[in-house]
PDB file of C-alpha atoms in Angstrom:
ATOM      1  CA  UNK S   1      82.974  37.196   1.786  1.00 57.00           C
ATOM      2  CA  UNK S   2      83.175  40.903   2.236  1.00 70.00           C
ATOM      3  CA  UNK S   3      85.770  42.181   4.446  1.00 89.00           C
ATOM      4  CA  UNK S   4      86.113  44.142   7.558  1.00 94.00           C
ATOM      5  CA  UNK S   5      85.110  47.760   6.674  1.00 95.00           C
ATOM      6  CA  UNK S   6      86.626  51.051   8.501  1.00 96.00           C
ATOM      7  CA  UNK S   7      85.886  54.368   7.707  1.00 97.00           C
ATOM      8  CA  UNK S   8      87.233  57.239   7.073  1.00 97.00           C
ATOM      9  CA  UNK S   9      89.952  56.381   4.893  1.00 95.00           C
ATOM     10  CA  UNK S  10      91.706  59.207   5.898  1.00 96.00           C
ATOM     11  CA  UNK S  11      90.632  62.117   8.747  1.00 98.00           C
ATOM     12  CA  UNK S  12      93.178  65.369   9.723  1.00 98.00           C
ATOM     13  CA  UNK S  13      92.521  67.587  12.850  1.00 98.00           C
ATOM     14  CA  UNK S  14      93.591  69.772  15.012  1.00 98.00           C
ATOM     15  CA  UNK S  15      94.897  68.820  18.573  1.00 97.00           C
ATOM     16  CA  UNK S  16      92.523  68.970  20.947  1.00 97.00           C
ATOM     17  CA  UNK S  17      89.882  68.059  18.539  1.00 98.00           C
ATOM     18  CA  UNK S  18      88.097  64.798  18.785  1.00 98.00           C
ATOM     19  CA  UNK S  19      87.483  62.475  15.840  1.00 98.00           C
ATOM     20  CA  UNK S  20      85.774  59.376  15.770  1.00 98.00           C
ATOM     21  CA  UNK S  21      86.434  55.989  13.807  1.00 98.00           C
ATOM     22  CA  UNK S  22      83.624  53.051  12.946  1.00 97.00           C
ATOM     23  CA  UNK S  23      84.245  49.816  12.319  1.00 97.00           C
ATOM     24  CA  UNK S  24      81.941  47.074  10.356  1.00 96.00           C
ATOM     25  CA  UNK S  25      83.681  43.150  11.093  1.00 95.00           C
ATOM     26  CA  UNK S  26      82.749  40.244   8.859  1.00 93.00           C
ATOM     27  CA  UNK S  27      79.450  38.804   9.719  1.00 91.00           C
ATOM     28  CA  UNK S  28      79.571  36.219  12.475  1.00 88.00           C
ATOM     29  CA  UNK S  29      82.656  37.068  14.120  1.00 90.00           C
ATOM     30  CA  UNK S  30      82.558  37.548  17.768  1.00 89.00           C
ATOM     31  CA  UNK S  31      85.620  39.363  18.330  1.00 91.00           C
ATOM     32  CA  UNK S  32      86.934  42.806  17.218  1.00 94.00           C
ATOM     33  CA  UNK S  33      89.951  44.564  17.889  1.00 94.00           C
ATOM     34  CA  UNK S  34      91.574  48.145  17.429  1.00 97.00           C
ATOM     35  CA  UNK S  35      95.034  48.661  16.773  1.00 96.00           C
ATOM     36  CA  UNK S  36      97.279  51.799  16.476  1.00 97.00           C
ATOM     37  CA  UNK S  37     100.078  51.787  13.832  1.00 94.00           C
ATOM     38  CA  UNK S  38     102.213  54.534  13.754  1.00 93.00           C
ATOM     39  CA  UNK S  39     104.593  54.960  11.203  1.00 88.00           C
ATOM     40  CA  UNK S  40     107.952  53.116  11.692  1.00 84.00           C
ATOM     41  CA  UNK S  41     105.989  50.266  14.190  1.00 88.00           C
ATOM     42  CA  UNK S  42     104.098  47.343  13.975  1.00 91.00           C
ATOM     43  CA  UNK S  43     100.623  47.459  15.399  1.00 94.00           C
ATOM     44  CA  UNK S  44      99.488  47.659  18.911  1.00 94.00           C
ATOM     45  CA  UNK S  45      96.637  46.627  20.167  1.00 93.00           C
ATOM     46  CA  UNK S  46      94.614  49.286  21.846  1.00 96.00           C
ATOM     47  CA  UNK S  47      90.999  47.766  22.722  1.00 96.00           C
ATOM     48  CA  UNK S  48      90.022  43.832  21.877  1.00 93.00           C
ATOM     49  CA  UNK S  49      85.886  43.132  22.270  1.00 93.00           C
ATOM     50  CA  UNK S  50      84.318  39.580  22.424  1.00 90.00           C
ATOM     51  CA  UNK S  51      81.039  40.383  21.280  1.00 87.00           C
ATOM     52  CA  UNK S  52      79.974  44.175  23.076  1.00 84.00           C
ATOM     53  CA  UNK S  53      81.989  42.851  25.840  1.00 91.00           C
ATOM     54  CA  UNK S  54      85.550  44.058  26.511  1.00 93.00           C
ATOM     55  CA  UNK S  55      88.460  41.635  27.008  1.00 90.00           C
ATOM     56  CA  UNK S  56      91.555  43.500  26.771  1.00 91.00           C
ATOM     57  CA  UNK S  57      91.881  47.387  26.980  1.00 94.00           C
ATOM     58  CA  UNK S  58      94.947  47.567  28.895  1.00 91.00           C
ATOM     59  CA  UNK S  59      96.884  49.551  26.183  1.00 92.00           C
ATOM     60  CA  UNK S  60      94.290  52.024  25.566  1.00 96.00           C
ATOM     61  CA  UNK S  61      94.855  55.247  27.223  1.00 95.00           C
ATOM     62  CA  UNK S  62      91.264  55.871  28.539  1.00 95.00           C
ATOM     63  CA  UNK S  63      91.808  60.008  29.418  1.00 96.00           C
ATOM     64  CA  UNK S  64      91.273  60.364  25.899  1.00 97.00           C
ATOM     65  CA  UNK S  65      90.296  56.884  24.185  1.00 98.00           C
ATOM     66  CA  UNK S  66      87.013  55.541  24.256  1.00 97.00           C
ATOM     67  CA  UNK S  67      85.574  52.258  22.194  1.00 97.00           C
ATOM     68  CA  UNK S  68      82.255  50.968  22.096  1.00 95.00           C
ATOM     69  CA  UNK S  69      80.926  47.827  20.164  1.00 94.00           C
ATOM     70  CA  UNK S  70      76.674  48.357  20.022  1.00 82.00           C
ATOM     71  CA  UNK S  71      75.189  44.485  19.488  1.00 83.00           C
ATOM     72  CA  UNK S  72      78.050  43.070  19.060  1.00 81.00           C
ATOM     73  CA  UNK S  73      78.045  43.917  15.752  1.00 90.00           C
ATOM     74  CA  UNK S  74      79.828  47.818  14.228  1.00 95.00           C
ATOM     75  CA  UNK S  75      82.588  49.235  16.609  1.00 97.00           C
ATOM     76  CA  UNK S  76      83.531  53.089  17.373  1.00 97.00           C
ATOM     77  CA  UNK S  77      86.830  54.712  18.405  1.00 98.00           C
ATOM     78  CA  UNK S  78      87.217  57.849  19.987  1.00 98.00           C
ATOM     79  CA  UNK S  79      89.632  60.207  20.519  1.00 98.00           C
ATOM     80  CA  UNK S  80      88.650  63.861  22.627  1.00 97.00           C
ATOM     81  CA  UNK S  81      90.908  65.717  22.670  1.00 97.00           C
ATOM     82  CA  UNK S  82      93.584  64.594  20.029  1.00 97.00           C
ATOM     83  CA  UNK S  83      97.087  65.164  20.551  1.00 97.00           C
ATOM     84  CA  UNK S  84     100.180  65.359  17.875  1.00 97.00           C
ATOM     85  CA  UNK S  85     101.185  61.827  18.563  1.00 96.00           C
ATOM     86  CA  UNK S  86      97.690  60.050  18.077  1.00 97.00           C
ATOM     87  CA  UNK S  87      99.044  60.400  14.673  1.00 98.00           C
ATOM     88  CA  UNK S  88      98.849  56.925  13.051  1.00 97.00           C
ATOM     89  CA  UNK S  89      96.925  54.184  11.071  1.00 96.00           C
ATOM     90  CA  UNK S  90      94.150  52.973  13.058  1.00 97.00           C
ATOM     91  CA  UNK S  91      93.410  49.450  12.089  1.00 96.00           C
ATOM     92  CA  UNK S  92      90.209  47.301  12.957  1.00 96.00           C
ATOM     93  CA  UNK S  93      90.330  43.540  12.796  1.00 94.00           C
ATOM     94  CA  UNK S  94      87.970  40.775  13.403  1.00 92.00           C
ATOM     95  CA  UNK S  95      88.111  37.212  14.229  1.00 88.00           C
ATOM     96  CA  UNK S  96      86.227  33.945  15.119  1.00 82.00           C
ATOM     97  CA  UNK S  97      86.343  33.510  18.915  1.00 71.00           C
ATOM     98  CA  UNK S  98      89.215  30.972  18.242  1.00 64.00           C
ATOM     99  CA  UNK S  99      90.500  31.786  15.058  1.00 61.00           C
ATOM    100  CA  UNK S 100      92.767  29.485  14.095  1.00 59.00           C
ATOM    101  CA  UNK S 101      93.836  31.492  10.356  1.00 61.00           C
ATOM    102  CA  UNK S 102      94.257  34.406  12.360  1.00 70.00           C
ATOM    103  CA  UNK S 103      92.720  37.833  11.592  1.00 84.00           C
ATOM    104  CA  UNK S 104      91.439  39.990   8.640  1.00 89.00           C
ATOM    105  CA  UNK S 105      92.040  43.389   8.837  1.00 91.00           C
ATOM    106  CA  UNK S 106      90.132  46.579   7.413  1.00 93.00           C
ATOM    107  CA  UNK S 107      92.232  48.772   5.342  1.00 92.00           C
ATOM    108  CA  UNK S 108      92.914  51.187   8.778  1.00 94.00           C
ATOM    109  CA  UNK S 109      92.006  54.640   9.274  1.00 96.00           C
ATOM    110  CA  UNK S 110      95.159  57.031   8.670  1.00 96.00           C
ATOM    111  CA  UNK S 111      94.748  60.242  11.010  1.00 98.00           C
ATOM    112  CA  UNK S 112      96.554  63.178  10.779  1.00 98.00           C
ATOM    113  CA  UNK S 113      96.980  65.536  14.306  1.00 98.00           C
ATOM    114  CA  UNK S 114      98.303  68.914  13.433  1.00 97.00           C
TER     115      UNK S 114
ATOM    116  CA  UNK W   1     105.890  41.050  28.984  1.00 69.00           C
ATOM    117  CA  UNK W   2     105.492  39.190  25.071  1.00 78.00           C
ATOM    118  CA  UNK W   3     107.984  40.793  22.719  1.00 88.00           C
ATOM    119  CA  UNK W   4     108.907  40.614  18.948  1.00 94.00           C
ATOM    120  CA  UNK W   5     111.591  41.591  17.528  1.00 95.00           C
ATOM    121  CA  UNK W   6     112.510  41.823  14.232  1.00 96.00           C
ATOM    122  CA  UNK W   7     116.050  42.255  13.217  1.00 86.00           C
ATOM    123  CA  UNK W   8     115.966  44.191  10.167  1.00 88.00           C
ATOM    124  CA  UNK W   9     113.920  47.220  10.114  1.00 91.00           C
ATOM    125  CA  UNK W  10     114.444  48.129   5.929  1.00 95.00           C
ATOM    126  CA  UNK W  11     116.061  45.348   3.340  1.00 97.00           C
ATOM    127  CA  UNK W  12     116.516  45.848  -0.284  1.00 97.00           C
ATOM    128  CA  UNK W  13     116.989  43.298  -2.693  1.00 97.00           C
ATOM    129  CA  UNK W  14     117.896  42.784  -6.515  1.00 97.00           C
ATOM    130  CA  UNK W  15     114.950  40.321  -8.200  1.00 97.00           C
ATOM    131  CA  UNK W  16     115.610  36.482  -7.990  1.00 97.00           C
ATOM    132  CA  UNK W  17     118.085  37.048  -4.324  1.00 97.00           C
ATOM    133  CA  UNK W  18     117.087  34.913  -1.679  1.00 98.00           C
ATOM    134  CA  UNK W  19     115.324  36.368   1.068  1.00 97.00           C
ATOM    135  CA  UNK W  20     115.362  35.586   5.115  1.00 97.00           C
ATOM    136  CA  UNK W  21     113.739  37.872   7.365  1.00 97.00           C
ATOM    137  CA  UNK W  22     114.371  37.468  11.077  1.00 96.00           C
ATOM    138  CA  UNK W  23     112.063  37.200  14.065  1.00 97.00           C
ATOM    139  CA  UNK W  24     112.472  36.180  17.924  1.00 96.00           C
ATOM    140  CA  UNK W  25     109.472  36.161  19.935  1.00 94.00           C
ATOM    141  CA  UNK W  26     109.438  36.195  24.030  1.00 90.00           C
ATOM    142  CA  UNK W  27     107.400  34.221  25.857  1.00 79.00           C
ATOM    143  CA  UNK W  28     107.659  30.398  27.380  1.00 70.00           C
ATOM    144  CA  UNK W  29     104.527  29.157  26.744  1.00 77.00           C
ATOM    145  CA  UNK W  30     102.840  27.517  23.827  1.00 81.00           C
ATOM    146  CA  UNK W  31     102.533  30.071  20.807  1.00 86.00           C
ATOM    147  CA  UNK W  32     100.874  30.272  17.720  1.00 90.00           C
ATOM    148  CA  UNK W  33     102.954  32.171  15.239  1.00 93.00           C
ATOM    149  CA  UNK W  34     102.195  34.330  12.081  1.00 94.00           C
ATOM    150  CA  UNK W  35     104.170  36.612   8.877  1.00 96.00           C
ATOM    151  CA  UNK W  36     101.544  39.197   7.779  1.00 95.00           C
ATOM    152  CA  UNK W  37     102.388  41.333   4.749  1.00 95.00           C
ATOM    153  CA  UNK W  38     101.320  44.907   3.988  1.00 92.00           C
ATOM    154  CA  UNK W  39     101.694  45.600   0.119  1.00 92.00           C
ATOM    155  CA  UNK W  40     101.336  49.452  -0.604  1.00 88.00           C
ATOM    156  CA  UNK W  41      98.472  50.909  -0.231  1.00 83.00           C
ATOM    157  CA  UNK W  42      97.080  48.081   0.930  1.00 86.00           C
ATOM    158  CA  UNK W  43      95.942  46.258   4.377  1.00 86.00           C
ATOM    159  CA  UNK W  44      97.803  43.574   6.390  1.00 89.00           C
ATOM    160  CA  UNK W  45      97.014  40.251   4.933  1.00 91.00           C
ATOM    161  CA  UNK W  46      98.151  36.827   6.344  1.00 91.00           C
ATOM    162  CA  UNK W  47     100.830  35.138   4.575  1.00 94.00           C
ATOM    163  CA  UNK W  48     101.716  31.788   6.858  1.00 94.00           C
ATOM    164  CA  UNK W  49     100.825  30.399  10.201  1.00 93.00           C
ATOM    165  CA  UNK W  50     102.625  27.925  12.608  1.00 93.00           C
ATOM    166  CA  UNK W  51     100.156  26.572  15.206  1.00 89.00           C
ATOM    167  CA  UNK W  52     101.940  22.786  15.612  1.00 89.00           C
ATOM    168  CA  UNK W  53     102.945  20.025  13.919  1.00 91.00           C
ATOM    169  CA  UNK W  54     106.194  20.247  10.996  1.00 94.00           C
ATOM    170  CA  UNK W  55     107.758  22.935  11.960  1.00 95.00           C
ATOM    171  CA  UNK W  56     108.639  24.208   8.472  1.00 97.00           C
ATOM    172  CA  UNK W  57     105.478  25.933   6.875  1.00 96.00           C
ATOM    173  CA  UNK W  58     104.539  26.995   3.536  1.00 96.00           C
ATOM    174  CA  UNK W  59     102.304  30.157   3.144  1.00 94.00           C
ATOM    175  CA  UNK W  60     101.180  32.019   0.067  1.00 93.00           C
ATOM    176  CA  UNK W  61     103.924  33.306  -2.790  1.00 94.00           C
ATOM    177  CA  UNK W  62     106.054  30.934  -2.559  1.00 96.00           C
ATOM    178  CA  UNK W  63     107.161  32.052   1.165  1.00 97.00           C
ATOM    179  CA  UNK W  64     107.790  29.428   3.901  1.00 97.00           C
ATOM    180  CA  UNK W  65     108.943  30.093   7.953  1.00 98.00           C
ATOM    181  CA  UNK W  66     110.476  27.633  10.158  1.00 96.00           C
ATOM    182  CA  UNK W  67     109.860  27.419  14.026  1.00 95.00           C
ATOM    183  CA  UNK W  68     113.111  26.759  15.854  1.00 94.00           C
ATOM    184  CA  UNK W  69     111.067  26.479  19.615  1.00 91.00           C
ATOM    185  CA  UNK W  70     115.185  26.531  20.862  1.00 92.00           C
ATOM    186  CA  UNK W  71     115.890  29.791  19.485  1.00 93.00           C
ATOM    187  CA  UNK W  72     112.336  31.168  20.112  1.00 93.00           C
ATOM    188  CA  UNK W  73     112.818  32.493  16.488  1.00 96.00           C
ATOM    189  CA  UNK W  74     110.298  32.323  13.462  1.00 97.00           C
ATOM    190  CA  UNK W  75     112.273  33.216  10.374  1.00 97.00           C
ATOM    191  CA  UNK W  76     110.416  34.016   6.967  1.00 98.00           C
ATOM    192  CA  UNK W  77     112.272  32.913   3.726  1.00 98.00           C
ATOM    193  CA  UNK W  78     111.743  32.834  -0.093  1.00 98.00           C
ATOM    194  CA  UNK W  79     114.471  31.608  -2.441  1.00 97.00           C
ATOM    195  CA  UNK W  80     113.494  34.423  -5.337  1.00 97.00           C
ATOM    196  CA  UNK W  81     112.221  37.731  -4.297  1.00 97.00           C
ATOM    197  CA  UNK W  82     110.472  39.330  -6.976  1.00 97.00           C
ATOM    198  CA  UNK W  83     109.835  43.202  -7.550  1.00 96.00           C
ATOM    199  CA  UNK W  84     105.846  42.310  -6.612  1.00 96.00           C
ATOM    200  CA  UNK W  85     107.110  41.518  -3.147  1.00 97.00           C
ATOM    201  CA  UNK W  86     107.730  44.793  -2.073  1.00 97.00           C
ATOM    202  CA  UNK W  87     105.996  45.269   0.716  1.00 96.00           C
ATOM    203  CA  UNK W  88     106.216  45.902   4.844  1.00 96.00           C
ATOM    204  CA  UNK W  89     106.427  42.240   6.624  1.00 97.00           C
ATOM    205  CA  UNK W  90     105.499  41.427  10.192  1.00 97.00           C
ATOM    206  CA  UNK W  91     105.667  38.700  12.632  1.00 96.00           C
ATOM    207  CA  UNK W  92     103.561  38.081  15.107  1.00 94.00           C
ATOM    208  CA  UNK W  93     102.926  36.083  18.130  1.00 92.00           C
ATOM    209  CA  UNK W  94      99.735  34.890  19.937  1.00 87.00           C
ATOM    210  CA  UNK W  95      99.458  33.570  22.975  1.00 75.00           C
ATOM    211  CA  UNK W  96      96.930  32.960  25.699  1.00 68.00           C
ATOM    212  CA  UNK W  97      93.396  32.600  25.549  1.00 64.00           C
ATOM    213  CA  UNK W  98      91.845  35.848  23.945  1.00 67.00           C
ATOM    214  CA  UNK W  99      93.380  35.564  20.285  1.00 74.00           C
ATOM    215  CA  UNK W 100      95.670  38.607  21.186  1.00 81.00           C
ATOM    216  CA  UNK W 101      98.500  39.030  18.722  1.00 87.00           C
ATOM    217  CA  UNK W 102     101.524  41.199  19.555  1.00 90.00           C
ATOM    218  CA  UNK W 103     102.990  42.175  16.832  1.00 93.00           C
ATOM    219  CA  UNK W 104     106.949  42.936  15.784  1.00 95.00           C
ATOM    220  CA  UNK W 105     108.100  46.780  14.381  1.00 94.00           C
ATOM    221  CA  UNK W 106     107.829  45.562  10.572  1.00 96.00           C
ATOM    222  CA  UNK W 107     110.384  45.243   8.044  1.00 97.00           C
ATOM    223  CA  UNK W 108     109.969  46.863   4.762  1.00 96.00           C
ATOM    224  CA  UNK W 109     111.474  45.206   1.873  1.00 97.00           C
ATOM    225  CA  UNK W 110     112.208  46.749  -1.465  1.00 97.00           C
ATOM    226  CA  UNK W 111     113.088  44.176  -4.611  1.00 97.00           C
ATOM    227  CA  UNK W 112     114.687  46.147  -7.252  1.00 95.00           C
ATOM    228  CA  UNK W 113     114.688  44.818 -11.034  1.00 89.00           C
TER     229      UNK W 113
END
């Protein structure tokens, strides 16, 4: 089964810039979630979709954030303008709509704000 | 608000010492409970999961947890680390009905030869 696949590996701007992450989940799963992991913490969930639906985006701060999920199917996250402390891992994740073995995660996004 | 805590934020370890990580969770209701491991380099894969039943589970590696619902705690264990366990360990705690994990700060282990 392939996995959940995020991309870039690895992005550094400037503040104020904006940069944009996507997000492939495995096939058939109805729900997809961001997190941000910054170094030193575990991750926090920023933006959970149930197919192109949102459920949960009470942790994402929407002056700057911004998440879509097209079809259901490949997810983008936003960021305009970028500040220092966006700095982090940005993970995707994807899951059943009751997963019971939890998720699988992509191999993040790591994103550099100078 | 859900919380995890995790009591030890770096541990290092000679090969073959036993290992027990710590990890309280917040939150009344019924839980489902999960150690994810982060290896370098690499992305957060699931190592065990409590949902019900015996509360002593066995996950991947040789690691096991046990779910004390009196001390809201979830503790991860393995009687001999090796140096291939190095890695960043987190618990995590879902509850409600949207999957939603919350997820503790990490500890990152380091198993020496």
């Amino acid at each position: 089964e392939a996995g959940v696949a995020q991309s870039p590996r690895y992005k550094i701007i400037e503040k104020r810039q904006s940069v944009a992450f996507w997000c492939n989940p495995i096939s058939g799963h109805a729900t997809l979630y961001w997190y941000q992991q910054i170094l030193g913490q575990g991750p926090k969930l920023l933006i959970q979709f149930q197919n192109n639906g949102v459920v949960d985006d009470s942790q994402l701060p929407k002056d700057r954030f911004s998440a879509e999920r097209l079809k259901g199917v490949d997810s983008t996250l936003k960021i305009q303008p970028a500040k220092l402390e966006d700095s982090a891992v940005y993970l995707c994740a994807s899951s059943l709509i009751r997963e019971a073995s939890g998720y699988t995660f992509g191999s993040g996004t790591r994103l550099t704000v100078v | 608000a859900q919380s995890v805590s995790q009591h030890n934020h770096h541990v290092i370890l000679s090969e073959a010492a036993s290992l027990e990580l710590g990890c309280n969770y917040s939150y009344g209701g019924t839980v489902n409970l999960f150690w994810y491991v982060q290896y370098p380099g690499q992305h957060l894969q699931l190592l065990l999961k409590y949902f019900s039943g015996d509360p002593l589970v066995k996950g991947i590696k040789g690691f096991e947890a046990e779910f004390i619902k009196s001390k809201f705690s979830f503790n991860l264990r393995k009687p001999s680390v090796q140096w291939s366990d190095t890695a960043e360990y987190f618990c995590a705690v879902r509850s409600g009905g949207y999957n939603k994990l919350i997820f503790g700060a990490g500890t990152r282990l380091a198993v020496h030869p």
